[in-house]
Short mmCIF file of C-alpha atoms in Angstrom, two decimals:
data_model
loop_
_atom_site.label_atom_id
_atom_site.label_comp_id
_atom_site.label_asym_id
_atom_site.label_seq_id
_atom_site.Cartn_x
_atom_site.Cartn_y
_atom_site.Cartn_z
CA MET A 1 0.00 0.00 0.00
CA LYS A 2 2.76 2.42 0.86
CA ASN A 3 3.96 2.21 -2.75
CA SER A 4 0.53 2.51 -4.36
CA ILE A 5 -1.89 5.05 -2.93
CA LYS A 6 -0.54 6.29 0.39
CA THR A 7 2.70 7.88 -0.70
CA ARG A 8 1.15 9.09 -3.95
CA PHE A 9 -1.90 10.82 -2.51
CA GLY A 10 -0.06 14.04 -1.78
CA LEU A 11 1.80 14.14 -5.09
CA PHE A 12 -1.19 13.31 -7.29
CA THR A 13 -3.65 15.48 -5.39
CA MET A 14 -1.28 18.44 -5.52
CA ALA A 15 -0.65 17.96 -9.22
CA PHE A 16 -4.34 17.63 -10.00
CA SER A 17 -5.21 20.63 -7.82
CA LEU A 18 -2.64 22.71 -9.67
CA PHE A 19 -4.24 21.66 -12.93
CA LEU A 20 -7.65 22.70 -11.67
CA SER A 21 -6.50 26.03 -10.25
CA THR A 22 -3.46 27.41 -12.09
CA GLY A 23 -2.78 24.87 -14.78
CA CYS A 24 0.91 24.48 -13.93
CA SER A 25 2.54 21.07 -14.31
CA ASP A 26 6.08 19.95 -14.92
CA PHE A 27 5.13 16.85 -16.86
CA LEU A 28 2.89 18.44 -19.51
CA GLU A 29 4.47 19.69 -22.70
CA GLU A 30 2.54 22.87 -23.40
CA SER A 31 3.64 25.99 -25.21
CA ASP A 32 1.68 27.97 -22.63
CA PRO A 33 1.84 26.00 -19.37
CA THR A 34 -0.63 28.37 -17.68
CA ASN A 35 -3.40 27.55 -20.20
CA ILE A 36 -4.11 23.91 -19.42
CA THR A 37 -7.60 22.53 -19.98
CA ALA A 38 -9.13 19.16 -19.18
CA GLU A 39 -8.63 18.17 -22.81
CA SER A 40 -4.92 18.99 -22.76
CA TYR A 41 -4.38 17.39 -19.36
CA PHE A 42 -5.93 13.99 -20.04
CA GLU A 43 -3.39 12.67 -22.51
CA THR A 44 -1.55 9.74 -20.91
CA ALA A 45 -2.18 6.73 -18.70
CA GLU A 46 -0.32 8.52 -15.90
CA HIS A 47 -2.73 11.44 -16.16
CA ALA A 48 -5.67 9.06 -15.94
CA GLU A 49 -4.23 7.40 -12.87
CA SER A 50 -3.48 10.67 -11.12
CA ALA A 51 -7.00 11.90 -11.83
CA VAL A 52 -8.49 8.82 -10.18
CA ILE A 53 -6.14 9.03 -7.21
CA SER A 54 -7.43 12.56 -6.63
CA ILE A 55 -10.96 11.19 -6.16
CA TYR A 56 -9.83 9.09 -3.21
CA SER A 57 -8.50 12.12 -1.35
CA SER A 58 -11.98 13.32 -0.37
CA LEU A 59 -12.48 10.18 1.70
CA ARG A 60 -10.16 11.71 4.27
CA SER A 61 -11.83 15.07 4.65
CA VAL A 62 -14.52 14.07 7.16
CA ARG A 63 -11.95 12.32 9.42
CA GLY A 64 -10.09 15.56 10.02
CA GLY A 65 -11.04 18.49 12.19
CA SER A 66 -9.90 20.97 14.76
CA TYR A 67 -9.57 20.76 18.52
CA GLY A 68 -12.18 18.42 19.94
CA GLY A 69 -14.22 18.11 16.77
CA SER A 70 -14.40 16.19 13.52
CA PRO A 71 -17.20 15.70 10.97
CA TRP A 72 -17.36 11.91 11.47
CA LEU A 73 -18.56 12.55 15.02
CA MET A 74 -21.79 13.91 13.51
CA LEU A 75 -23.11 10.45 12.68
CA GLU A 76 -22.26 9.11 16.14
CA PHE A 77 -23.77 11.86 18.30
CA ALA A 78 -26.96 11.62 16.20
CA THR A 79 -27.51 8.08 17.53
CA GLY A 80 -27.73 9.13 21.18
CA LEU A 81 -25.12 6.50 22.02
CA ALA A 82 -22.04 8.73 22.32
CA ASP A 83 -20.82 11.00 25.10
CA SER A 84 -18.16 13.73 25.19
CA ASP A 85 -16.05 15.52 27.76
CA LEU A 86 -15.93 18.71 25.72
CA GLY A 87 -18.59 21.21 26.65
CA GLN A 88 -17.19 23.75 24.18
CA ALA A 89 -17.48 21.47 21.12
CA ASP A 90 -20.64 23.16 19.83
CA ASN A 91 -20.83 21.26 16.52
CA SER A 92 -20.95 17.98 18.45
CA ASN A 93 -23.16 19.12 21.30
CA ILE A 94 -26.00 20.56 19.25
CA ILE A 95 -26.27 17.27 17.38
CA ARG A 96 -26.10 15.24 20.59
CA ASN A 97 -28.83 17.42 22.12
CA LEU A 98 -30.96 17.34 18.94
CA THR A 99 -30.72 21.11 18.52
CA ASN A 100 -28.69 20.96 15.29
CA THR A 101 -28.76 23.82 12.80
CA SER A 102 -27.77 24.39 9.19
CA ASP A 103 -24.72 26.34 10.37
CA ASN A 104 -23.06 23.21 11.72
CA ALA A 105 -19.59 22.85 10.24
CA TYR A 106 -19.81 19.05 10.24
CA GLY A 107 -22.64 18.98 7.71
CA LYS A 108 -20.81 21.51 5.57
CA ALA A 109 -17.71 19.29 5.58
CA TYR A 110 -19.70 16.25 4.40
CA TRP A 111 -21.34 18.30 1.65
CA ASP A 112 -18.14 19.96 0.43
CA SER A 113 -15.92 16.87 0.53
CA SER A 114 -18.52 14.70 -1.20
CA TYR A 115 -19.09 17.16 -4.03
CA LYS A 116 -15.35 17.71 -4.42
CA GLY A 117 -14.92 13.96 -4.82
CA ILE A 118 -17.84 13.87 -7.26
CA ALA A 119 -16.37 16.74 -9.29
CA ASN A 120 -13.05 14.93 -9.61
CA ALA A 121 -14.87 11.71 -10.51
CA ASN A 122 -16.90 13.49 -13.18
CA LEU A 123 -13.72 14.85 -14.77
CA ALA A 124 -12.11 11.42 -14.78
CA ILE A 125 -15.18 9.61 -16.13
CA ALA A 126 -15.68 12.19 -18.90
CA ASN A 127 -12.06 12.31 -20.09
CA ILE A 128 -10.37 8.96 -19.44
CA PRO A 129 -12.24 7.14 -22.26
CA GLU A 130 -10.48 9.34 -24.84
CA ILE A 131 -6.98 8.52 -23.63
CA ALA A 132 -4.93 6.09 -25.72
CA MET A 133 -3.84 3.50 -23.15
CA ASP A 134 -4.18 -0.14 -22.19
CA GLU A 135 -7.93 -0.85 -22.35
CA ALA A 136 -7.99 -3.18 -19.36
CA LYS A 137 -6.28 -0.59 -17.18
CA LYS A 138 -8.57 2.12 -18.52
CA ASN A 139 -11.63 0.06 -17.61
CA ARG A 140 -10.33 -0.55 -14.10
CA LEU A 141 -9.69 3.16 -13.56
CA MET A 142 -13.19 3.94 -14.77
CA GLY A 143 -14.51 1.34 -12.34
CA GLU A 144 -12.69 2.96 -9.45
CA ALA A 145 -14.01 6.39 -10.42
CA ARG A 146 -17.59 5.15 -10.70
CA PHE A 147 -17.42 3.34 -7.36
CA LEU A 148 -16.12 6.45 -5.62
CA ARG A 149 -18.74 8.70 -7.20
CA ALA A 150 -21.42 6.25 -6.08
CA TYR A 151 -19.99 6.18 -2.57
CA TYR A 152 -20.08 9.97 -2.25
CA TYR A 153 -23.65 10.17 -3.54
CA TYR A 154 -24.66 7.34 -1.20
CA ASN A 155 -23.49 9.43 1.74
CA LEU A 156 -25.13 12.59 0.44
CA VAL A 157 -28.55 11.07 -0.22
CA ARG A 158 -28.68 9.34 3.14
CA ILE A 159 -27.47 12.37 5.09
CA PHE A 160 -29.30 15.18 3.26
CA GLY A 161 -31.97 13.47 1.15
CA SER A 162 -32.80 15.20 -2.14
CA VAL A 163 -29.61 16.90 -3.40
CA PRO A 164 -28.30 17.99 -6.81
CA LEU A 165 -27.29 15.06 -9.01
CA ILE A 166 -24.36 16.17 -11.16
CA THR A 167 -22.70 13.58 -13.37
CA ASP A 168 -20.84 15.78 -15.87
CA PRO A 169 -17.97 18.22 -15.35
CA ILE A 170 -19.14 21.75 -14.69
CA ASP A 171 -17.52 25.17 -14.82
CA LEU A 172 -18.66 28.73 -14.26
CA GLY A 173 -20.60 28.67 -17.51
CA SER A 174 -22.37 25.35 -16.95
CA GLU A 175 -26.16 25.13 -16.82
CA ASN A 176 -25.83 22.86 -13.78
CA LEU A 177 -23.75 25.34 -11.80
CA TYR A 178 -26.81 26.01 -9.64
CA ALA A 179 -28.49 22.65 -10.00
CA SER A 180 -31.87 21.84 -8.50
CA PRO A 181 -32.26 18.88 -6.14
CA GLU A 182 -32.91 15.51 -7.74
CA SER A 183 -35.40 13.02 -6.37
CA VAL A 184 -34.05 10.48 -3.89
CA GLU A 185 -35.17 7.65 -6.17
CA ASN A 186 -33.23 9.04 -9.15
CA ILE A 187 -30.12 9.51 -7.02
CA TYR A 188 -30.28 5.87 -5.96
CA ALA A 189 -30.76 4.86 -9.59
CA ALA A 190 -27.56 6.74 -10.50
CA ILE A 191 -25.70 5.08 -7.61
CA GLU A 192 -26.87 1.66 -8.73
CA GLU A 193 -25.86 2.36 -12.33
CA ASP A 194 -22.36 3.48 -11.34
CA LEU A 195 -21.81 0.44 -9.14
CA THR A 196 -23.15 -1.97 -11.76
CA LEU A 197 -20.75 -0.52 -14.33
CA ALA A 198 -17.90 -0.67 -11.81
CA GLU A 199 -18.75 -4.31 -11.15
CA ALA A 200 -18.16 -5.09 -14.84
CA SER A 201 -14.95 -3.07 -15.16
CA GLY A 202 -12.43 -5.84 -14.52
CA LEU A 203 -11.40 -4.89 -10.99
CA PRO A 204 -9.64 -7.57 -8.93
CA ILE A 205 -11.81 -9.23 -6.29
CA ASN A 206 -9.30 -8.32 -3.60
CA ASP A 207 -5.81 -6.91 -3.18
CA THR A 208 -3.72 -5.08 -0.61
CA THR A 209 -3.25 -1.76 -2.42
CA GLY A 210 -6.11 0.08 -0.78
CA LYS A 211 -7.71 0.76 -4.16
CA VAL A 212 -11.28 -0.14 -5.02
CA THR A 213 -11.78 -3.86 -5.62
CA LEU A 214 -14.61 -5.99 -6.95
CA GLY A 215 -15.20 -7.11 -3.38
CA ALA A 216 -15.70 -3.48 -2.33
CA VAL A 217 -18.09 -2.85 -5.24
CA LYS A 218 -20.25 -5.87 -4.45
CA SER A 219 -20.20 -5.05 -0.74
CA LEU A 220 -21.32 -1.47 -1.33
CA LEU A 221 -24.00 -2.67 -3.73
CA SER A 222 -25.34 -4.99 -1.03
CA SER A 223 -25.54 -2.06 1.38
CA VAL A 224 -27.23 0.17 -1.21
CA TYR A 225 -29.81 -2.51 -2.03
CA LEU A 226 -30.52 -3.09 1.66
CA THR A 227 -31.15 0.63 2.11
CA MET A 228 -33.36 0.77 -0.99
CA ALA A 229 -35.42 -2.11 0.43
CA GLY A 230 -36.11 -0.02 3.53
CA TYR A 231 -36.84 3.65 4.08
CA PRO A 232 -37.28 6.01 2.38
CA LEU A 233 -37.87 4.08 -0.87
CA GLN A 234 -39.37 0.92 0.70
CA LYS A 235 -38.76 -1.27 -2.35
CA GLY A 236 -39.12 -4.37 -0.23
CA ASN A 237 -38.41 -7.97 -1.08
CA GLU A 238 -37.00 -7.45 -4.59
CA TYR A 239 -34.22 -5.35 -3.12
CA TYR A 240 -33.75 -7.48 -0.03
CA LYS A 241 -33.01 -10.31 -2.46
CA LYS A 242 -30.58 -8.16 -4.43
CA ALA A 243 -28.82 -7.21 -1.19
CA ALA A 244 -28.61 -10.83 -0.06
CA ASP A 245 -27.33 -12.01 -3.44
CA LYS A 246 -24.54 -9.40 -3.61
CA ALA A 247 -23.45 -10.04 -0.04
CA LYS A 248 -23.44 -13.79 -0.72
CA GLU A 249 -21.18 -13.27 -3.74
CA VAL A 250 -18.65 -11.60 -1.45
CA ILE A 251 -18.98 -14.39 1.11
CA ASP A 252 -18.68 -17.14 -1.52
CA SER A 253 -15.57 -15.54 -3.04
CA ASP A 254 -13.58 -16.78 0.00
CA GLN A 255 -11.39 -13.69 -0.29
CA TYR A 256 -12.38 -12.17 3.06
CA SER A 257 -12.64 -13.45 6.61
CA LEU A 258 -13.16 -12.20 10.14
CA PHE A 259 -10.00 -11.47 12.05
CA PRO A 260 -9.40 -14.01 14.83
CA SER A 261 -8.68 -11.19 17.26
CA TYR A 262 -10.33 -7.81 17.72
CA ALA A 263 -6.82 -6.41 18.10
CA ASP A 264 -6.38 -6.78 14.33
CA LEU A 265 -9.09 -4.17 13.77
CA HIS A 266 -6.80 -1.42 15.04
CA ASP A 267 -3.42 -2.82 14.03
CA PRO A 268 -1.90 -0.94 11.06
CA ALA A 269 -0.25 -4.21 10.00
CA SER A 270 -3.75 -5.44 9.12
CA ASN A 271 -4.62 -2.53 6.85
CA ASN A 272 -6.31 -3.69 3.61
CA ILE A 273 -6.27 -7.41 4.40
CA GLY A 274 -8.56 -10.00 5.98
CA GLU A 275 -11.69 -8.34 7.29
CA ASN A 276 -10.88 -4.92 5.85
CA ILE A 277 -12.63 -4.69 2.49
CA PHE A 278 -12.31 -0.95 1.84
CA MET A 279 -10.52 1.64 3.95
CA VAL A 280 -9.46 5.27 4.02
CA GLN A 281 -5.68 5.24 3.63
CA TYR A 282 -3.11 6.89 5.92
CA GLU A 283 0.64 6.79 6.46
CA ALA A 284 2.46 7.88 9.60
CA PHE A 285 4.68 10.98 9.25
CA VAL A 286 3.47 11.50 5.66
CA ASP A 287 -0.33 11.61 5.79
CA PRO A 288 -1.12 10.32 9.29
CA SER A 289 -4.61 9.57 10.50
CA ASN A 290 -5.89 12.31 12.76
CA TRP A 291 -8.67 10.93 14.96
CA GLN A 292 -6.45 9.58 17.75
CA PRO A 293 -6.64 12.76 19.90
CA LEU A 294 -10.46 12.59 19.71
CA ILE A 295 -10.69 9.13 21.29
CA ILE A 296 -8.18 9.81 24.09
CA PRO A 297 -9.65 10.90 27.44
CA TYR A 298 -9.50 14.60 28.13
CA ASN A 299 -6.10 15.56 29.58
CA MET A 300 -5.56 12.27 31.42
CA ASN A 301 -1.93 12.15 30.23
CA ILE A 302 -1.97 8.65 28.84
CA SER A 303 -0.74 9.36 25.31
CA ALA A 304 2.27 10.54 23.34
CA TYR A 305 -0.11 12.97 21.63
CA SER A 306 -0.01 16.42 23.19
CA GLU A 307 -3.64 16.94 22.23
CA GLN A 308 -5.99 14.68 24.21
CA THR A 309 -9.56 15.89 23.89
CA GLY A 310 -12.01 13.23 25.05
CA ALA A 311 -14.21 14.26 22.13
CA ILE A 312 -16.13 10.98 21.99
CA TYR A 313 -16.64 7.87 24.08
CA ALA A 314 -19.33 5.24 24.46
CA ASN A 315 -22.48 5.89 26.45
CA GLN A 316 -22.37 3.62 29.51
CA ASN A 317 -25.98 2.53 29.04
CA PHE A 318 -25.08 1.31 25.57
CA ILE A 319 -22.19 -0.70 26.99
CA GLN A 320 -24.62 -2.29 29.44
CA SER A 321 -26.88 -3.33 26.54
CA TYR A 322 -24.31 -5.93 25.42
CA GLU A 323 -25.02 -9.48 26.54
CA ALA A 324 -23.32 -10.78 29.64
CA GLY A 325 -20.03 -12.38 28.68
CA ASP A 326 -19.70 -10.53 25.37
CA LYS A 327 -15.98 -10.36 24.66
CA ARG A 328 -16.36 -7.07 22.83
CA VAL A 329 -16.91 -5.19 26.10
CA GLU A 330 -14.03 -6.83 27.92
CA GLU A 331 -11.23 -4.40 28.70
CA LYS A 332 -9.25 -3.34 25.61
CA GLU A 333 -11.31 -5.24 23.09
CA PHE A 334 -13.75 -2.67 21.63
CA TYR A 335 -13.43 -0.24 24.54
CA TYR A 336 -10.94 0.74 27.22
CA THR A 337 -11.46 2.17 30.69
CA THR A 338 -7.85 2.21 31.92
CA TYR A 339 -4.46 2.96 30.43
CA THR A 340 -0.92 3.60 31.56
CA SER A 341 0.39 7.03 32.40
CA LYS A 342 2.71 8.59 29.84
CA PHE A 343 4.92 9.61 32.76
CA ASP A 344 5.20 6.07 34.11
CA ARG A 345 4.00 3.14 32.01
CA ASN A 346 3.86 1.00 35.14
CA GLU A 347 1.15 3.28 36.57
CA THR A 348 -2.50 2.61 35.63
CA VAL A 349 -4.87 5.52 35.08
CA VAL A 350 -8.62 4.99 35.52
CA LEU A 351 -10.28 6.94 32.71
CA GLY A 352 -13.83 7.31 33.97
CA GLY A 353 -15.53 6.13 30.77
CA TYR A 354 -15.61 3.60 27.95
CA PHE A 355 -13.32 4.97 25.26
CA LEU A 356 -13.02 3.59 21.72
CA TYR A 357 -10.23 1.02 21.65
CA LYS A 358 -11.32 -0.35 18.27
CA HIS A 359 -9.90 2.87 16.72
CA PHE A 360 -6.84 3.11 19.02
CA ASP A 361 -3.36 2.97 17.46
CA ILE A 362 -1.19 1.55 20.24
CA VAL A 363 2.22 2.44 18.80
CA ALA A 364 1.16 5.98 17.94
CA ASN A 365 -0.19 6.56 21.45
CA LEU A 366 2.72 4.95 23.26
CA GLU A 367 5.57 6.28 21.15
CA THR A 368 5.24 8.18 17.89
CA ALA A 369 2.14 10.44 18.04
CA SER A 370 1.75 9.72 14.31
CA SER A 371 -0.61 7.01 13.11
CA ASP A 372 -0.92 5.03 9.89
CA LEU A 373 -4.01 3.20 11.04
CA ASN A 374 -6.58 3.16 8.24
CA TRP A 375 -10.29 3.83 8.77
CA ASP A 376 -12.71 1.05 7.80
CA LEU A 377 -15.47 2.07 5.41
CA ILE A 378 -16.53 -1.50 4.63
CA ARG A 379 -15.55 -4.54 6.65
CA TYR A 380 -16.51 -8.16 6.24
CA ALA A 381 -18.49 -8.32 9.48
CA GLU A 382 -20.98 -5.85 8.00
CA VAL A 383 -21.32 -7.92 4.82
CA LEU A 384 -22.15 -11.01 6.89
CA LEU A 385 -24.82 -9.09 8.77
CA ILE A 386 -26.26 -7.55 5.59
CA TYR A 387 -26.61 -11.05 4.16
CA ALA A 388 -28.21 -12.39 7.33
CA GLU A 389 -30.73 -9.55 7.53
CA ALA A 390 -31.63 -9.41 3.84
CA GLN A 391 -31.95 -13.16 3.29
CA ASN A 392 -34.06 -13.50 6.43
CA GLU A 393 -36.57 -11.06 4.95
CA ILE A 394 -36.89 -13.32 1.90
CA SER A 395 -36.85 -16.78 3.41
CA GLY A 396 -36.73 -16.52 7.15
CA PRO A 397 -33.75 -18.00 9.01
CA THR A 398 -31.72 -20.60 7.11
CA ILE A 399 -28.57 -22.56 7.86
CA ASP A 400 -26.59 -19.97 5.88
CA THR A 401 -28.11 -16.92 7.58
CA GLU A 402 -27.62 -18.47 11.01
CA GLU A 403 -23.99 -19.20 10.17
CA ALA A 404 -23.40 -15.63 8.97
CA LEU A 405 -24.76 -14.27 12.24
CA ASN A 406 -23.07 -16.91 14.40
CA LYS A 407 -19.65 -16.17 12.94
CA ILE A 408 -19.93 -12.75 14.57
CA ARG A 409 -21.22 -14.26 17.82
CA ARG A 410 -18.56 -16.97 18.01
CA ARG A 411 -15.82 -14.37 17.90
CA ALA A 412 -17.62 -12.51 20.69
CA GLU A 413 -17.73 -15.81 22.63
CA LEU A 414 -21.52 -15.74 22.79
CA VAL A 415 -24.02 -18.59 22.54
CA GLU A 416 -24.94 -19.30 18.92
CA TYR A 417 -28.48 -18.73 17.68
CA SER A 418 -30.70 -21.46 16.26
CA GLY A 419 -34.42 -22.04 15.96
CA LEU A 420 -35.40 -18.36 15.99
CA SER A 421 -38.52 -17.14 14.20
CA LYS A 422 -38.19 -14.69 11.34
CA GLU A 423 -39.13 -11.81 13.64
CA GLN A 424 -36.73 -12.92 16.40
CA PHE A 425 -33.90 -13.41 13.92
CA ARG A 426 -34.51 -9.96 12.39
CA GLU A 427 -34.03 -8.20 15.73
CA ALA A 428 -31.11 -10.47 16.65
CA VAL A 429 -29.29 -9.28 13.51
CA TRP A 430 -30.14 -5.65 14.19
CA LYS A 431 -28.78 -5.89 17.71
CA GLU A 432 -25.62 -7.57 16.45
CA LYS A 433 -25.12 -4.72 13.98
CA TRP A 434 -25.50 -2.13 16.75
CA HIS A 435 -22.95 -3.93 18.92
CA GLU A 436 -20.45 -5.10 16.30
CA LEU A 437 -20.34 -1.95 14.14
CA SER A 438 -20.57 0.56 16.97
CA TYR A 439 -18.90 3.95 16.42
CA GLU A 440 -18.01 3.11 12.81
CA ASN A 441 -20.51 5.54 11.19
CA VAL A 442 -22.96 2.72 10.48
CA THR A 443 -25.57 2.84 13.25
CA TRP A 444 -27.30 6.13 12.36
CA PHE A 445 -27.75 5.00 8.76
CA ASP A 446 -29.37 1.80 10.03
CA MET A 447 -31.64 3.76 12.35
CA VAL A 448 -32.89 5.88 9.45
CA ARG A 449 -33.43 3.06 6.93
CA LEU A 450 -35.24 0.95 9.55
CA ARG A 451 -36.98 3.84 11.30
CA LYS A 452 -35.95 2.03 14.49
CA ALA A 453 -33.72 2.75 17.46
CA LEU A 454 -32.36 0.53 20.20
CA ASN A 455 -33.68 1.26 23.66
CA VAL A 456 -30.50 0.53 25.59
CA THR A 457 -32.39 0.25 28.87
CA THR A 458 -34.92 -2.39 27.79
CA GLY A 459 -32.84 -3.96 25.00
CA ASN A 460 -35.80 -3.63 22.62
CA PHE A 461 -36.14 -1.79 19.34
CA GLU A 462 -38.68 1.01 19.13
CA ASP A 463 -39.81 3.53 16.53
CA PHE A 464 -37.25 6.15 15.53
CA VAL A 465 -39.73 9.00 15.90
CA GLY A 466 -40.45 9.28 19.59
CA HIS A 467 -37.34 7.39 20.71
CA LYS A 468 -35.90 9.06 23.79
CA PHE A 469 -32.17 9.17 24.36
CA VAL A 470 -31.15 8.01 27.84
CA TYR A 471 -29.92 11.51 28.64
CA GLY A 472 -33.18 13.23 27.69
CA PRO A 473 -33.76 14.44 24.09
CA THR A 474 -36.42 12.76 21.92
CA LEU A 475 -36.08 12.06 18.20
CA THR A 476 -38.57 13.65 15.81
CA ALA A 477 -39.08 13.22 12.06
CA ARG A 478 -36.72 16.17 11.59
CA GLU A 479 -33.75 14.02 12.64
CA LEU A 480 -34.25 11.59 9.74
CA LEU A 481 -32.09 14.00 7.71
CA PHE A 482 -29.42 16.56 8.43
CA PRO A 483 -29.92 20.18 7.35
CA ILE A 484 -28.67 21.51 4.02
CA PRO A 485 -25.73 23.81 4.97
CA THR A 486 -26.58 27.49 5.20
CA ASP A 487 -23.84 28.52 2.78
CA GLU A 488 -25.23 26.20 0.12
CA LEU A 489 -28.71 27.65 0.47
CA ARG A 490 -27.31 31.14 0.08
CA ASN A 491 -25.23 30.22 -2.95
CA ASN A 492 -27.92 28.20 -4.73
CA GLU A 493 -31.50 29.48 -4.54
CA ASN A 494 -32.74 26.25 -6.13
CA LEU A 495 -31.95 24.24 -2.99
CA VAL A 496 -34.74 23.55 -0.48
CA GLN A 497 -34.06 23.17 3.24
CA ASN A 498 -35.07 19.91 4.86
CA PRO A 499 -38.23 19.99 7.03
CA GLY A 500 -37.82 21.31 10.55
CA TYR A 501 -34.59 23.25 10.06
#
């Protein structure tokens, strides 16, 4: 990976940004190097590759942030299952307290980074076909670009609902410069089309480069189909079957497997292998990951990082909703409640909460304060649970669906399920998703597509609208979407704010 995407992100993104802004590039032979257009840039296979690499860069944007805040926290505080030690982190707190507004910088970051990725994808998709280069490589690059465009739109439509659907390059003279929102159904149709074309583009089923693979395409398709089966489109059994079939193709490929140990989930040595189907790429001291300070307790002096913000940790009631004996809540499996002092590693510090060990880079926190731990966007555990849920809706529990669910439970050292009714199995899978994929930016999306939320006190699922967080606020229909950012409404009068904001 270090010789494929990671060490080339900065170079390719900078080169492509220069092309977009000033048109300067050392490797283009132009009589006027300040007058570069898309047509004159897209001439070689190297140009095609650099253009596609630039699309990946937007995956990182929502993992960044300033002191005590980061856009990815938005999707966790919206679940009611996350706590924070930072009273001054307004962007987090107004979401956690269900008083969010369109001025929230987190929503703006999701909007901007997604459309930047889409813009780069549109340029690549429009221009790469005209480049004289190896056709197989060209097709693979087009597949990567289409997957990434689909991924960005998948986030946008789930977070904001009806948004502009732009699939061609635009400039200041384009008719679509101030595009109107597209229907949610048409956005999903575009996502499905991109992923279907990516699926046929000749991508490898799996590799260790960190680039898009066929396994990632099929996995994302299974997630998209599962969402289309539920709210807001409610396409039902046809799409549950599509979701189950795509997830089963990934399972039957035998290219992915659960890690034997939860420690592998936050070990940089396991980046892009095993359970990790598609990840955001980082490299220590070059482009390090930057969420470590957010998951370290506030000023408890346990880390090599000077910044320790306590920006997010697990709600204790959620921890108590795990089954007795669940290995995931044992110390330093998914969560940690103690750590050693940076002043004396033989001294144990009690942290006062359940912090997120599944995202914790041990070497970076003990020694280097620079992390190359990747962030999982798709991991195999989710594919197993998508298959179990979707197939159950078609056929009820089967040997295969039970095995998919029980693989997750065996690793957690829990009793395996058998003999459940369709309704019992459905909720068993939901609960496993809440507990296995916690704090991975998955739970809120599940809450919205199911219109359900886990009552962590009773252990039962209840309607999304009217669900009360354990610390007080109650969800309304407003919280099924995030607000369109204020700046976007001001810049584009064709946009319409979501209800309630």
